[in-house]
Short mmCIF file of C-alpha atoms in Angstrom, two decimals:
data_model
loop_
_atom_site.label_atom_id
_atom_site.label_comp_id
_atom_site.label_asym_id
_atom_site.label_seq_id
_atom_site.Cartn_x
_atom_site.Cartn_y
_atom_site.Cartn_z
CA MET A 1 168.91 10.60 1.75
CA GLU A 2 169.96 8.22 -0.99
CA PHE A 3 173.02 8.29 -3.18
CA TYR A 4 171.99 9.54 -6.61
CA PHE A 5 173.48 7.86 -9.65
CA PRO A 6 172.27 9.29 -12.98
CA THR A 7 170.15 7.21 -15.34
CA GLU A 8 170.83 9.11 -18.59
CA LEU A 9 174.07 8.40 -20.46
CA GLY A 10 174.98 12.08 -20.82
CA GLU A 11 174.61 12.75 -17.12
CA GLN A 12 176.51 9.55 -16.32
CA LEU A 13 179.44 10.84 -18.39
CA ALA A 14 179.31 14.20 -16.60
CA PHE A 15 179.14 12.31 -13.30
CA CYS A 16 182.23 10.29 -14.30
CA SER A 17 184.11 13.52 -15.05
CA ALA A 18 183.20 14.81 -11.58
CA ALA A 19 184.16 11.49 -9.98
CA PHE A 20 187.55 11.49 -11.72
CA THR A 21 188.09 15.07 -10.57
CA ALA A 22 187.28 14.10 -6.98
CA LEU A 23 189.55 11.04 -7.16
CA ALA A 24 192.44 13.09 -8.56
CA GLY A 25 191.87 15.66 -5.83
CA PHE A 26 191.85 12.97 -3.15
CA ILE A 27 195.19 11.61 -4.39
CA MET A 28 196.71 15.09 -4.63
CA MET A 29 195.46 16.00 -1.16
CA PHE A 30 196.57 12.90 0.71
CA ALA A 31 199.58 11.81 -1.39
CA PRO A 32 201.09 14.95 -2.90
CA GLY A 33 204.52 13.35 -3.28
CA HIS A 34 203.14 10.60 -5.51
CA ALA A 35 201.05 13.11 -7.46
CA PHE A 36 204.09 15.34 -7.99
CA ARG A 37 206.19 12.40 -9.18
CA LEU A 38 203.44 11.39 -11.61
CA LEU A 39 203.38 14.93 -13.01
CA GLY A 40 207.18 15.21 -13.11
CA LEU A 41 207.33 17.87 -10.38
CA GLN A 42 209.44 18.05 -7.25
CA VAL A 43 209.55 20.08 -4.08
CA GLN A 44 212.78 21.91 -3.26
CA GLU A 45 214.78 20.61 -0.33
CA GLY A 46 213.91 22.47 2.85
CA ARG A 47 210.80 24.08 1.31
CA PRO A 48 207.75 22.01 2.35
CA GLU A 49 205.37 24.74 1.17
CA GLY A 50 205.20 22.93 -2.16
CA TYR A 51 203.38 20.05 -0.50
CA GLY A 52 200.96 22.53 1.02
CA GLU A 53 200.18 23.94 -2.42
CA GLY A 54 199.68 20.44 -3.80
CA ARG A 55 197.38 19.50 -0.94
CA SER A 56 195.45 22.76 -1.33
CA MET A 57 195.00 22.19 -5.05
CA GLY A 58 193.91 18.62 -4.33
CA GLY A 59 191.40 19.87 -1.79
CA PHE A 60 189.93 22.21 -4.39
CA TYR A 61 189.60 19.40 -6.95
CA LEU A 62 188.12 17.09 -4.33
CA GLY A 63 185.61 19.70 -3.19
CA PHE A 64 184.61 20.65 -6.72
CA GLY A 65 184.20 17.04 -7.83
CA LEU A 66 182.20 16.07 -4.73
CA SER A 67 180.01 19.15 -5.09
CA ALA A 68 179.18 18.18 -8.66
CA ILE A 69 178.43 14.60 -7.59
CA LEU A 70 176.29 15.53 -4.61
CA LEU A 71 174.37 18.41 -6.19
CA ALA A 72 174.07 16.92 -9.70
CA GLN A 73 172.88 20.19 -11.26
CA ASP A 74 173.46 21.39 -14.80
CA TRP A 75 175.11 24.64 -13.66
CA ILE A 76 177.61 22.76 -11.51
CA TYR A 77 178.47 20.46 -14.41
CA MET A 78 178.81 23.53 -16.65
CA ALA A 79 181.21 25.13 -14.16
CA LEU A 80 183.23 21.90 -14.06
CA GLY A 81 183.41 21.76 -17.86
CA ALA A 82 184.27 25.45 -18.16
CA SER A 83 187.01 25.12 -15.55
CA PHE A 84 188.62 22.20 -17.35
CA SER A 85 188.24 24.06 -20.66
CA MET A 86 190.26 26.95 -19.25
CA ALA A 87 192.79 24.51 -17.81
CA ALA A 88 193.18 22.89 -21.24
CA PHE A 89 193.56 26.32 -22.85
CA ALA A 90 196.25 27.23 -20.31
CA ARG A 91 198.04 23.94 -21.07
CA ILE A 92 197.99 24.77 -24.79
CA ILE A 93 199.53 28.15 -24.01
CA SER A 94 202.18 26.42 -21.91
CA ILE A 95 202.97 23.93 -24.68
CA LEU A 96 203.36 26.74 -27.21
CA SER A 97 205.17 29.37 -25.16
CA ASP A 98 206.94 27.63 -22.26
CA LYS A 99 208.68 24.93 -24.29
CA GLY A 100 206.49 22.44 -22.48
CA SER A 101 206.05 20.21 -25.50
CA ASN A 102 206.49 16.72 -24.09
CA LEU A 103 204.49 13.51 -23.85
CA VAL A 104 203.14 14.20 -20.34
CA SER A 105 201.84 17.63 -21.38
CA TYR A 106 200.02 16.18 -24.37
CA LEU A 107 198.54 13.34 -22.32
CA LEU A 108 197.33 15.77 -19.67
CA LEU A 109 195.89 17.99 -22.41
CA VAL A 110 193.86 15.05 -23.72
CA VAL A 111 192.65 14.26 -20.19
CA GLN A 112 191.66 17.88 -19.57
CA VAL A 113 189.83 18.13 -22.88
CA ALA A 114 187.92 14.92 -22.09
CA LEU A 115 187.09 16.12 -18.57
CA ALA A 116 185.84 19.39 -20.07
CA ALA A 117 183.88 17.80 -22.90
CA LEU A 118 181.93 15.21 -20.91
CA PRO A 119 179.97 17.61 -18.69
CA MET A 120 179.64 20.27 -21.42
CA LEU A 121 178.20 17.80 -23.94
CA TYR A 122 175.61 16.78 -21.37
CA VAL A 123 174.72 20.33 -20.31
CA PHE A 124 174.28 21.55 -23.88
CA GLY A 125 172.21 18.49 -24.84
CA PHE A 126 174.52 16.75 -27.29
CA ILE A 127 174.33 13.46 -25.37
CA GLN A 128 170.79 12.60 -24.31
CA THR A 129 170.28 8.84 -24.02
#
């Protein structure tokens, strides 16, 4: 079995979105403290369950990203794009209703919109070459 790297630009962009998702998941899974610091989060003293949640979330991202890379199917890329679309929508709700209007929230919103757009543009045929 060979490693498949896409030849079309649209699929390469969707692949990059999946690869970034897997990389972010890997970092969250194996270095949750660094990931939390980057996001401006912290675990309460004496409550290590927060690290478990971070690792679990990282494992999900890693599994989803690797699944999209290994299977390289339109439906998987669509699920990845739809998931990041909902995450971006939830971040917009948080910015508007939770007083979460800060630079990190806006940067993460841009990242989530990009990670949603890349696979969706490929799946719906907007990027072909």
